[in-house]
């Protein structure tokens, strides 16, 4: 595994599309569930959210579909923290299938810590203990190699016609 093991799930039958593999949107669902696991791991759990009215919002997500995932698979999600500041996490998640070599999907995600007090939403710095936990994950994952490609700018490129 390329990153720090964070989350795993069996693929649910309702997640499968008409081609017999995981529906494209459900790859993002699995990443979202892994983000929940990250939040729990660093102290942004349910009690923190209730007490502070703070949470994490996903600002951007880039997915690379590399191998098909099937109903019989168990997906293991690993994490690398690529960047971190007072309010944001730049994370790489890699989805692997238990017992099958290679990364099935990569997801590069930008997350923002926000306060939802008083009915409005505004960015907010992480509490010190959360920042420390995130920094420790970043340090632990700093030397870990990527198991698949990172995000890139998506565009249609002109090509020569013959």
Tab-separated table of N, CA and C in Angstrom:
chain	number	residue	atom	x	y	z
A	1	UNK	N	0.834	-1.189	0.000
A	1	UNK	CA	0.000	0.000	0.000
A	1	UNK	C	0.871	1.242	0.000
A	2	UNK	N	0.398	2.238	-0.720
A	2	UNK	CA	1.201	3.444	-0.886
A	2	UNK	C	1.036	4.424	0.266
A	3	UNK	N	-0.130	4.486	0.878
A	3	UNK	CA	-0.377	5.472	1.920
A	3	UNK	C	-0.649	4.832	3.266
A	4	UNK	N	-1.166	5.632	4.180
A	4	UNK	CA	-1.530	5.176	5.515
A	4	UNK	C	-2.930	4.570	5.431
A	5	UNK	N	-3.109	3.289	5.804
A	5	UNK	CA	-4.448	2.697	5.759
A	5	UNK	C	-5.416	3.491	6.637
A	6	UNK	N	-6.579	3.812	6.067
A	6	UNK	CA	-7.518	4.702	6.746
A	6	UNK	C	-8.918	4.116	6.865
A	7	UNK	N	-9.375	3.420	5.818
A	7	UNK	CA	-10.773	2.994	5.770
A	7	UNK	C	-10.889	1.800	4.831
A	8	UNK	N	-11.851	0.930	5.118
A	8	UNK	CA	-12.161	-0.137	4.166
A	8	UNK	C	-13.640	-0.435	4.187
A	9	UNK	N	-14.138	-0.922	3.059
A	9	UNK	CA	-15.550	-1.243	2.928
A	9	UNK	C	-15.744	-2.325	1.881
A	10	UNK	N	-16.745	-3.158	2.120
A	10	UNK	CA	-17.181	-4.093	1.085
A	10	UNK	C	-18.026	-3.305	0.091
A	11	UNK	N	-17.917	-3.637	-1.178
A	11	UNK	CA	-18.720	-2.974	-2.206
A	11	UNK	C	-20.158	-3.483	-2.081
A	12	UNK	N	-21.102	-2.565	-1.983
A	12	UNK	CA	-22.512	-2.900	-1.807
A	12	UNK	C	-23.170	-3.168	-3.161
A	13	UNK	N	-24.118	-4.099	-3.217
A	13	UNK	CA	-24.776	-4.421	-4.495
A	13	UNK	C	-25.404	-3.200	-5.170
A	14	UNK	N	-25.978	-2.285	-4.395
A	14	UNK	CA	-26.626	-1.104	-4.977
A	14	UNK	C	-25.626	-0.096	-5.547
A	15	UNK	N	-24.342	-0.310	-5.326
A	15	UNK	CA	-23.313	0.569	-5.871
A	15	UNK	C	-22.880	0.151	-7.276
A	16	UNK	N	-23.352	-0.977	-7.759
A	16	UNK	CA	-22.925	-1.534	-9.037
A	16	UNK	C	-23.813	-1.008	-10.166
A	17	UNK	N	-23.193	-0.666	-11.296
A	17	UNK	CA	-23.952	-0.145	-12.433
A	17	UNK	C	-24.263	-1.246	-13.442
A	18	UNK	N	-24.841	-0.873	-14.546
A	18	UNK	CA	-25.260	-1.805	-15.594
A	18	UNK	C	-24.095	-2.475	-16.310
A	19	UNK	N	-22.876	-1.994	-16.113
A	19	UNK	CA	-21.687	-2.628	-16.691
A	19	UNK	C	-21.088	-3.673	-15.757
A	20	UNK	N	-21.664	-3.814	-14.568
A	20	UNK	CA	-21.177	-4.811	-13.616
A	20	UNK	C	-20.023	-4.364	-12.759
A	21	UNK	N	-19.750	-3.059	-12.746
A	21	UNK	CA	-18.697	-2.558	-11.863
A	21	UNK	C	-19.208	-1.338	-11.091
A	22	UNK	N	-18.394	-0.863	-10.176
A	22	UNK	CA	-18.776	0.249	-9.313
A	22	UNK	C	-19.165	1.469	-10.141
A	23	UNK	N	-20.343	2.021	-9.849
A	23	UNK	CA	-20.820	3.228	-10.534
A	23	UNK	C	-19.855	4.369	-10.234
A	24	UNK	N	-19.573	5.200	-11.219
A	24	UNK	CA	-18.544	6.233	-11.080
A	24	UNK	C	-18.759	7.114	-9.851
A	25	UNK	N	-19.973	7.511	-9.557
A	25	UNK	CA	-20.236	8.364	-8.395
A	25	UNK	C	-19.968	7.681	-7.072
A	26	UNK	N	-20.000	6.356	-7.054
A	26	UNK	CA	-19.776	5.638	-5.802
A	26	UNK	C	-18.303	5.540	-5.434
A	27	UNK	N	-17.408	5.781	-6.395
A	27	UNK	CA	-15.999	5.936	-6.031
A	27	UNK	C	-15.873	7.176	-5.130
A	28	UNK	N	-16.570	8.250	-5.510
A	28	UNK	CA	-16.550	9.473	-4.691
A	28	UNK	C	-17.207	9.225	-3.337
A	29	UNK	N	-18.267	8.395	-3.305
A	29	UNK	CA	-18.892	8.052	-2.024
A	29	UNK	C	-17.885	7.376	-1.100
A	30	UNK	N	-17.118	6.438	-1.632
A	30	UNK	CA	-16.117	5.750	-0.806
A	30	UNK	C	-15.068	6.736	-0.309
A	31	UNK	N	-14.642	7.670	-1.154
A	31	UNK	CA	-13.692	8.693	-0.715
A	31	UNK	C	-14.329	9.548	0.385
A	32	UNK	N	-15.584	9.899	0.223
A	32	UNK	CA	-16.285	10.694	1.238
A	32	UNK	C	-16.335	9.956	2.579
A	33	UNK	N	-16.594	8.655	2.541
A	33	UNK	CA	-16.592	7.861	3.773
A	33	UNK	C	-15.194	7.804	4.383
A	34	UNK	N	-14.164	7.781	3.534
A	34	UNK	CA	-12.785	7.814	4.035
A	34	UNK	C	-12.468	9.175	4.662
A	35	UNK	N	-13.037	10.245	4.117
A	35	UNK	CA	-12.864	11.574	4.730
A	35	UNK	C	-13.489	11.587	6.116
A	36	UNK	N	-14.651	10.952	6.257
A	36	UNK	CA	-15.260	10.824	7.591
A	36	UNK	C	-14.315	10.104	8.551
A	37	UNK	N	-13.672	9.026	8.065
A	37	UNK	CA	-12.725	8.281	8.897
A	37	UNK	C	-11.523	9.156	9.272
A	38	UNK	N	-11.064	9.980	8.332
A	38	UNK	CA	-9.977	10.918	8.625
A	38	UNK	C	-10.412	11.904	9.709
A	39	UNK	N	-11.616	12.437	9.580
A	39	UNK	CA	-12.122	13.380	10.581
A	39	UNK	C	-12.138	12.736	11.970
A	40	UNK	N	-12.645	11.501	12.058
A	40	UNK	CA	-12.668	10.805	13.343
A	40	UNK	C	-11.255	10.600	13.881
A	41	UNK	N	-10.339	10.272	12.998
A	41	UNK	CA	-8.965	9.957	13.409
A	41	UNK	C	-8.244	11.169	13.998
A	42	UNK	N	-8.529	12.363	13.497
A	42	UNK	CA	-7.785	13.550	13.950
A	42	UNK	C	-8.553	14.384	14.981
A	43	UNK	N	-9.722	13.912	15.398
A	43	UNK	CA	-10.456	14.627	16.450
A	43	UNK	C	-11.580	15.519	15.969
A	44	UNK	N	-11.941	15.424	14.694
A	44	UNK	CA	-13.073	16.200	14.160
A	44	UNK	C	-14.324	15.318	14.134
A	45	UNK	N	-14.481	14.519	15.175
A	45	UNK	CA	-15.542	13.520	15.232
A	45	UNK	C	-16.904	14.150	15.567
A	46	UNK	N	-17.895	13.305	15.735
A	46	UNK	CA	-19.263	13.774	15.959
A	46	UNK	C	-19.378	14.681	17.181
A	47	UNK	N	-18.718	14.329	18.282
A	47	UNK	CA	-18.812	15.173	19.481
A	47	UNK	C	-18.150	16.535	19.250
A	48	UNK	N	-17.025	16.563	18.530
A	48	UNK	CA	-16.383	17.831	18.191
A	48	UNK	C	-17.318	18.698	17.355
A	49	UNK	N	-17.936	18.079	16.337
A	49	UNK	CA	-18.829	18.838	15.456
A	49	UNK	C	-20.024	19.394	16.224
A	50	UNK	N	-20.595	18.615	17.142
A	50	UNK	CA	-21.739	19.076	17.941
A	50	UNK	C	-21.326	20.199	18.890
A	51	UNK	N	-20.165	20.069	19.496
A	51	UNK	CA	-19.678	21.036	20.486
A	51	UNK	C	-19.226	22.353	19.840
A	52	UNK	N	-18.615	22.263	18.660
A	52	UNK	CA	-17.964	23.431	18.076
A	52	UNK	C	-18.731	24.083	16.927
A	53	UNK	N	-19.697	23.358	16.363
A	53	UNK	CA	-20.400	23.785	15.140
A	53	UNK	C	-19.416	23.935	13.973
A	54	UNK	N	-18.316	23.195	14.034
A	54	UNK	CA	-17.321	23.203	12.962
A	54	UNK	C	-17.292	21.833	12.296
A	55	UNK	N	-16.884	21.832	11.039
A	55	UNK	CA	-16.789	20.596	10.278
A	55	UNK	C	-15.830	20.795	9.109
A	56	UNK	N	-15.796	19.817	8.222
A	56	UNK	CA	-14.972	19.863	7.019
A	56	UNK	C	-15.886	19.934	5.807
A	57	UNK	N	-15.554	20.797	4.867
A	57	UNK	CA	-16.227	20.843	3.572
A	57	UNK	C	-15.222	20.428	2.503
A	58	UNK	N	-15.696	19.698	1.513
A	58	UNK	CA	-14.866	19.350	0.367
A	58	UNK	C	-14.969	20.476	-0.653
A	59	UNK	N	-13.834	21.062	-0.991
A	59	UNK	CA	-13.800	22.146	-1.966
A	59	UNK	C	-13.612	21.636	-3.386
A	60	UNK	N	-12.810	20.577	-3.523
A	60	UNK	CA	-12.467	20.089	-4.853
A	60	UNK	C	-12.045	18.632	-4.737
A	61	UNK	N	-12.415	17.834	-5.756
A	61	UNK	CA	-12.009	16.430	-5.786
A	61	UNK	C	-11.711	16.033	-7.227
A	62	UNK	N	-10.553	15.408	-7.424
A	62	UNK	CA	-10.151	14.896	-8.735
A	62	UNK	C	-9.999	13.385	-8.612
A	63	UNK	N	-10.715	12.640	-9.446
A	63	UNK	CA	-10.651	11.179	-9.434
A	63	UNK	C	-9.963	10.658	-10.692
A	64	UNK	N	-9.148	9.641	-10.526
A	64	UNK	CA	-8.568	8.901	-11.638
A	64	UNK	C	-9.020	7.455	-11.507
A	65	UNK	N	-9.758	6.976	-12.504
A	65	UNK	CA	-10.253	5.599	-12.518
A	65	UNK	C	-9.223	4.744	-13.246
A	66	UNK	N	-8.579	3.834	-12.532
A	66	UNK	CA	-7.468	3.078	-13.084
A	66	UNK	C	-7.800	1.607	-13.315
A	67	UNK	N	-8.597	1.023	-12.439
A	67	UNK	CA	-9.017	-0.361	-12.560
A	67	UNK	C	-10.479	-0.456	-12.129
A	68	UNK	N	-11.215	-1.375	-12.725
A	68	UNK	CA	-12.604	-1.562	-12.328
A	68	UNK	C	-12.685	-2.172	-10.933
A	69	UNK	N	-13.711	-1.766	-10.196
A	69	UNK	CA	-14.025	-2.338	-8.893
A	69	UNK	C	-15.352	-3.068	-9.050
A	70	UNK	N	-15.422	-4.294	-8.531
A	70	UNK	CA	-16.603	-5.135	-8.696
A	70	UNK	C	-17.291	-5.400	-7.359
A	71	UNK	N	-18.491	-5.941	-7.441
A	71	UNK	CA	-19.282	-6.195	-6.237
A	71	UNK	C	-18.578	-7.138	-5.273
A	72	UNK	N	-17.792	-8.046	-5.759
A	72	UNK	CA	-17.108	-9.006	-4.895
A	72	UNK	C	-15.902	-8.403	-4.173
A	73	UNK	N	-15.558	-7.156	-4.477
A	73	UNK	CA	-14.349	-6.534	-3.915
A	73	UNK	C	-14.579	-5.896	-2.551
A	74	UNK	N	-13.516	-5.884	-1.772
A	74	UNK	CA	-13.423	-5.044	-0.581
A	74	UNK	C	-12.407	-3.966	-0.917
A	75	UNK	N	-12.794	-2.714	-0.705
A	75	UNK	CA	-11.933	-1.586	-1.044
A	75	UNK	C	-11.217	-1.104	0.217
A	76	UNK	N	-9.917	-0.950	0.100
A	76	UNK	CA	-9.085	-0.399	1.166
A	76	UNK	C	-8.630	0.973	0.711
A	77	UNK	N	-8.841	1.990	1.552
A	77	UNK	CA	-8.478	3.366	1.210
A	77	UNK	C	-7.281	3.780	2.056
A	78	UNK	N	-6.257	4.282	1.371
A	78	UNK	CA	-5.085	4.802	2.064
A	78	UNK	C	-5.009	6.315	1.867
A	79	UNK	N	-4.239	6.959	2.710
A	79	UNK	CA	-4.161	8.418	2.765
A	79	UNK	C	-2.717	8.879	2.753
A	80	UNK	N	-2.497	9.973	2.033
A	80	UNK	CA	-1.267	10.758	2.150
A	80	UNK	C	-1.688	12.212	2.255
A	81	UNK	N	-1.137	12.946	3.207
A	81	UNK	CA	-1.391	14.386	3.336
A	81	UNK	C	-0.338	15.094	2.485
A	82	UNK	N	-0.788	15.732	1.416
A	82	UNK	CA	0.128	16.401	0.494
A	82	UNK	C	0.465	17.819	0.922
A	83	UNK	N	-0.457	18.454	1.633
A	83	UNK	CA	-0.249	19.822	2.080
A	83	UNK	C	-1.226	20.135	3.199
A	84	UNK	N	-0.856	21.129	3.993
A	84	UNK	CA	-1.651	21.462	5.168
A	84	UNK	C	-1.369	22.904	5.550
A	85	UNK	N	-2.430	23.653	5.847
A	85	UNK	CA	-2.243	24.968	6.453
A	85	UNK	C	-3.229	25.109	7.600
A	86	UNK	N	-3.441	26.290	8.097
A	86	UNK	CA	-4.270	26.499	9.293
A	86	UNK	C	-5.722	26.078	9.102
A	87	UNK	N	-6.207	26.049	7.846
A	87	UNK	CA	-7.627	25.763	7.588
A	87	UNK	C	-7.865	24.667	6.557
A	88	UNK	N	-6.837	24.286	5.798
A	88	UNK	CA	-7.053	23.387	4.665
A	88	UNK	C	-6.181	22.136	4.739
A	89	UNK	N	-6.705	21.076	4.114
A	89	UNK	CA	-5.984	19.817	3.957
A	89	UNK	C	-5.982	19.480	2.474
A	90	UNK	N	-4.814	19.249	1.917
A	90	UNK	CA	-4.674	18.750	0.545
A	90	UNK	C	-4.275	17.284	0.700
A	91	UNK	N	-5.199	16.377	0.361
A	91	UNK	CA	-5.000	14.961	0.637
A	91	UNK	C	-5.097	14.122	-0.627
A	92	UNK	N	-4.364	13.026	-0.623
A	92	UNK	CA	-4.444	12.023	-1.681
A	92	UNK	C	-4.971	10.734	-1.066
A	93	UNK	N	-6.033	10.209	-1.653
A	93	UNK	CA	-6.606	8.935	-1.245
A	93	UNK	C	-6.396	7.948	-2.381
A	94	UNK	N	-6.043	6.722	-2.026
A	94	UNK	CA	-5.883	5.679	-3.029
A	94	UNK	C	-6.760	4.504	-2.644
A	95	UNK	N	-7.556	4.041	-3.594
A	95	UNK	CA	-8.463	2.927	-3.375
A	95	UNK	C	-7.847	1.685	-4.006
A	96	UNK	N	-7.660	0.677	-3.186
A	96	UNK	CA	-7.125	-0.600	-3.647
A	96	UNK	C	-8.151	-1.684	-3.353
A	97	UNK	N	-8.089	-2.753	-4.128
A	97	UNK	CA	-8.972	-3.894	-3.901
A	97	UNK	C	-8.200	-4.950	-3.128
A	98	UNK	N	-8.777	-5.384	-2.009
A	98	UNK	CA	-8.084	-6.368	-1.182
A	98	UNK	C	-7.732	-7.600	-2.023
A	99	UNK	N	-6.452	-7.988	-1.956
A	99	UNK	CA	-5.991	-9.181	-2.639
A	99	UNK	C	-5.679	-9.002	-4.116
A	100	UNK	N	-5.827	-7.794	-4.635
A	100	UNK	CA	-5.560	-7.544	-6.052
A	100	UNK	C	-4.520	-6.427	-6.143
A	101	UNK	N	-3.446	-6.694	-6.840
A	101	UNK	CA	-2.346	-5.733	-6.928
A	101	UNK	C	-2.760	-4.492	-7.711
A	102	UNK	N	-2.232	-3.365	-7.301
A	102	UNK	CA	-2.424	-2.106	-8.017
A	102	UNK	C	-3.531	-1.247	-7.434
A	103	UNK	N	-3.409	0.016	-7.699
A	103	UNK	CA	-4.393	0.998	-7.244
A	103	UNK	C	-5.548	1.032	-8.236
A	104	UNK	N	-6.775	0.971	-7.734
A	104	UNK	CA	-7.956	1.018	-8.595
A	104	UNK	C	-8.346	2.456	-8.914
A	105	UNK	N	-8.211	3.337	-7.937
A	105	UNK	CA	-8.634	4.728	-8.105
A	105	UNK	C	-7.779	5.619	-7.227
A	106	UNK	N	-7.460	6.798	-7.745
A	106	UNK	CA	-6.836	7.826	-6.910
A	106	UNK	C	-7.793	9.004	-6.818
A	107	UNK	N	-7.762	9.663	-5.683
A	107	UNK	CA	-8.571	10.865	-5.483
A	107	UNK	C	-7.701	11.906	-4.794
A	108	UNK	N	-7.610	13.056	-5.405
A	108	UNK	CA	-6.901	14.173	-4.793
A	108	UNK	C	-7.971	15.162	-4.353
A	109	UNK	N	-7.928	15.563	-3.079
A	109	UNK	CA	-9.020	16.307	-2.475
A	109	UNK	C	-8.490	17.523	-1.721
A	110	UNK	N	-9.216	18.644	-1.846
A	110	UNK	CA	-8.937	19.824	-1.038
A	110	UNK	C	-10.090	19.978	-0.054
A	111	UNK	N	-9.762	19.978	1.231
A	111	UNK	CA	-10.755	20.064	2.301
A	111	UNK	C	-10.567	21.364	3.072
A	112	UNK	N	-11.669	21.939	3.527
A	112	UNK	CA	-11.636	23.203	4.271
A	112	UNK	C	-12.363	23.035	5.594
A	113	UNK	N	-11.739	23.471	6.677
A	113	UNK	CA	-12.369	23.478	7.995
A	113	UNK	C	-13.237	24.723	8.089
A	114	UNK	N	-14.501	24.541	8.442
A	114	UNK	CA	-15.438	25.658	8.504
A	114	UNK	C	-16.193	25.680	9.827
A	115	UNK	N	-16.636	26.889	10.187
A	115	UNK	CA	-17.540	27.102	11.317
A	115	UNK	C	-18.917	27.408	10.758
A	116	UNK	N	-19.932	26.804	11.363
A	116	UNK	CA	-21.314	27.041	10.929
A	116	UNK	C	-22.122	27.678	12.052
A	117	UNK	N	-21.495	28.478	12.853
A	117	UNK	CA	-22.191	29.154	13.967
A	117	UNK	C	-23.094	30.264	13.441
A	118	UNK	N	-24.223	30.418	14.083
A	118	UNK	CA	-25.122	31.520	13.759
A	118	UNK	C	-25.760	31.422	12.383
A	119	UNK	N	-25.795	30.254	11.807
A	119	UNK	CA	-26.446	30.090	10.523
A	119	UNK	C	-25.618	30.470	9.313
A	120	UNK	N	-24.403	30.941	9.525
A	120	UNK	CA	-23.541	31.267	8.390
A	120	UNK	C	-22.355	30.305	8.377
A	121	UNK	N	-21.718	30.203	7.225
A	121	UNK	CA	-20.567	29.320	7.067
A	121	UNK	C	-19.355	30.178	6.731
A	122	UNK	N	-18.275	29.972	7.492
A	122	UNK	CA	-17.031	30.707	7.254
A	122	UNK	C	-15.861	29.789	7.563
A	123	UNK	N	-14.785	29.966	6.836
A	123	UNK	CA	-13.598	29.163	7.120
A	123	UNK	C	-13.106	29.478	8.521
A	124	UNK	N	-12.477	28.477	9.142
A	124	UNK	CA	-11.998	28.629	10.521
A	124	UNK	C	-10.729	27.802	10.684
A	125	UNK	N	-9.777	28.286	11.502
A	125	UNK	CA	-8.561	27.503	11.730
A	125	UNK	C	-8.862	26.233	12.525
A	126	UNK	N	-8.057	25.205	12.273
A	126	UNK	CA	-8.165	23.980	13.049
A	126	UNK	C	-7.776	24.258	14.494
A	127	UNK	N	-8.400	23.574	15.454
A	127	UNK	CA	-7.904	23.667	16.833
A	127	UNK	C	-6.487	23.083	16.903
A	128	UNK	N	-5.688	23.509	17.862
A	128	UNK	CA	-4.289	23.055	17.927
A	128	UNK	C	-4.125	21.534	17.940
A	129	UNK	N	-4.959	20.810	18.692
A	129	UNK	CA	-4.793	19.357	18.772
A	129	UNK	C	-5.103	18.682	17.427
A	130	UNK	N	-6.041	19.231	16.665
A	130	UNK	CA	-6.359	18.697	15.337
A	130	UNK	C	-5.214	19.008	14.385
A	131	UNK	N	-4.715	20.241	14.453
A	131	UNK	CA	-3.582	20.621	13.611
A	131	UNK	C	-2.379	19.716	13.879
A	132	UNK	N	-2.130	19.408	15.159
A	132	UNK	CA	-1.013	18.523	15.515
A	132	UNK	C	-1.224	17.115	14.946
A	133	UNK	N	-2.447	16.597	15.044
A	133	UNK	CA	-2.746	15.254	14.525
A	133	UNK	C	-2.583	15.219	13.003
A	134	UNK	N	-3.036	16.265	12.327
A	134	UNK	CA	-2.878	16.342	10.867
A	134	UNK	C	-1.403	16.451	10.483
A	135	UNK	N	-0.657	17.260	11.222
A	135	UNK	CA	0.777	17.406	10.943
A	135	UNK	C	1.503	16.078	11.131
A	136	UNK	N	1.111	15.297	12.127
A	136	UNK	CA	1.725	13.989	12.349
A	136	UNK	C	1.414	13.046	11.181
A	137	UNK	N	0.178	13.077	10.675
A	137	UNK	CA	-0.171	12.267	9.503
A	137	UNK	C	0.609	12.727	8.272
A	138	UNK	N	0.764	14.042	8.136
A	138	UNK	CA	1.526	14.564	7.002
A	138	UNK	C	2.967	14.085	7.077
A	139	UNK	N	3.550	14.158	8.252
A	139	UNK	CA	4.940	13.713	8.415
A	139	UNK	C	5.054	12.212	8.161
A	140	UNK	N	4.107	11.427	8.668
A	140	UNK	CA	4.147	9.975	8.492
A	140	UNK	C	3.985	9.571	7.030
A	141	UNK	N	3.281	10.387	6.262
A	141	UNK	CA	3.037	10.029	4.865
A	141	UNK	C	3.979	10.727	3.889
A	142	UNK	N	4.840	11.597	4.382
A	142	UNK	CA	5.696	12.410	3.508
A	142	UNK	C	6.596	11.583	2.605
A	143	UNK	N	7.129	10.498	3.100
A	143	UNK	CA	8.070	9.697	2.313
A	143	UNK	C	7.388	8.553	1.565
A	144	UNK	N	6.083	8.422	1.729
A	144	UNK	CA	5.381	7.319	1.069
A	144	UNK	C	5.158	7.649	-0.405
A	145	UNK	N	5.465	6.702	-1.277
A	145	UNK	CA	5.301	6.963	-2.703
A	145	UNK	C	3.829	6.925	-3.118
A	146	UNK	N	3.514	7.625	-4.173
A	146	UNK	CA	2.167	7.567	-4.739
A	146	UNK	C	1.996	6.224	-5.426
A	147	UNK	N	0.822	5.634	-5.261
A	147	UNK	CA	0.533	4.367	-5.914
A	147	UNK	C	-0.073	4.545	-7.285
A	148	UNK	N	-0.448	5.782	-7.607
A	148	UNK	CA	-1.065	6.076	-8.896
A	148	UNK	C	-0.861	7.539	-9.216
A	149	UNK	N	-1.441	7.988	-10.324
A	149	UNK	CA	-1.235	9.382	-10.737
A	149	UNK	C	-1.965	10.362	-9.838
A	150	UNK	N	-1.402	11.555	-9.708
A	150	UNK	CA	-2.087	12.645	-9.035
A	150	UNK	C	-2.984	13.369	-10.020
A	151	UNK	N	-3.599	14.431	-9.570
A	151	UNK	CA	-4.493	15.154	-10.466
A	151	UNK	C	-3.687	15.962	-11.472
A	152	UNK	N	-4.371	16.350	-12.506
A	152	UNK	CA	-3.763	17.175	-13.536
A	152	UNK	C	-4.835	18.108	-14.058
A	153	UNK	N	-4.433	19.111	-14.755
A	153	UNK	CA	-5.399	20.009	-15.375
A	153	UNK	C	-6.076	19.275	-16.529
A	154	UNK	N	-7.390	19.304	-16.530
A	154	UNK	CA	-8.141	18.628	-17.575
A	154	UNK	C	-8.452	19.617	-18.683
A	155	UNK	N	-8.186	19.214	-19.918
A	155	UNK	CA	-8.486	20.084	-21.042
A	155	UNK	C	-8.547	19.270	-22.326
A	156	UNK	N	-9.227	19.788	-23.300
A	156	UNK	CA	-9.209	19.208	-24.640
A	156	UNK	C	-8.044	19.842	-25.370
A	157	UNK	N	-7.169	19.023	-25.863
A	157	UNK	CA	-6.006	19.526	-26.575
A	157	UNK	C	-6.228	19.372	-28.072
A	158	UNK	N	-5.860	20.382	-28.839
A	158	UNK	CA	-5.993	20.225	-30.279
A	158	UNK	C	-5.062	19.136	-30.776
A	159	UNK	N	-5.501	18.428	-31.779
A	159	UNK	CA	-4.649	17.403	-32.347
A	159	UNK	C	-4.616	17.588	-33.869
A	160	UNK	N	-3.547	17.134	-34.433
A	160	UNK	CA	-3.378	17.264	-35.879
A	160	UNK	C	-4.298	16.279	-36.585
A	161	UNK	N	-4.959	16.748	-37.600
A	161	UNK	CA	-5.818	15.877	-38.417
A	161	UNK	C	-5.049	15.482	-39.671
A	162	UNK	N	-5.161	14.224	-40.024
A	162	UNK	CA	-4.467	13.814	-41.242
A	162	UNK	C	-5.436	13.486	-42.342
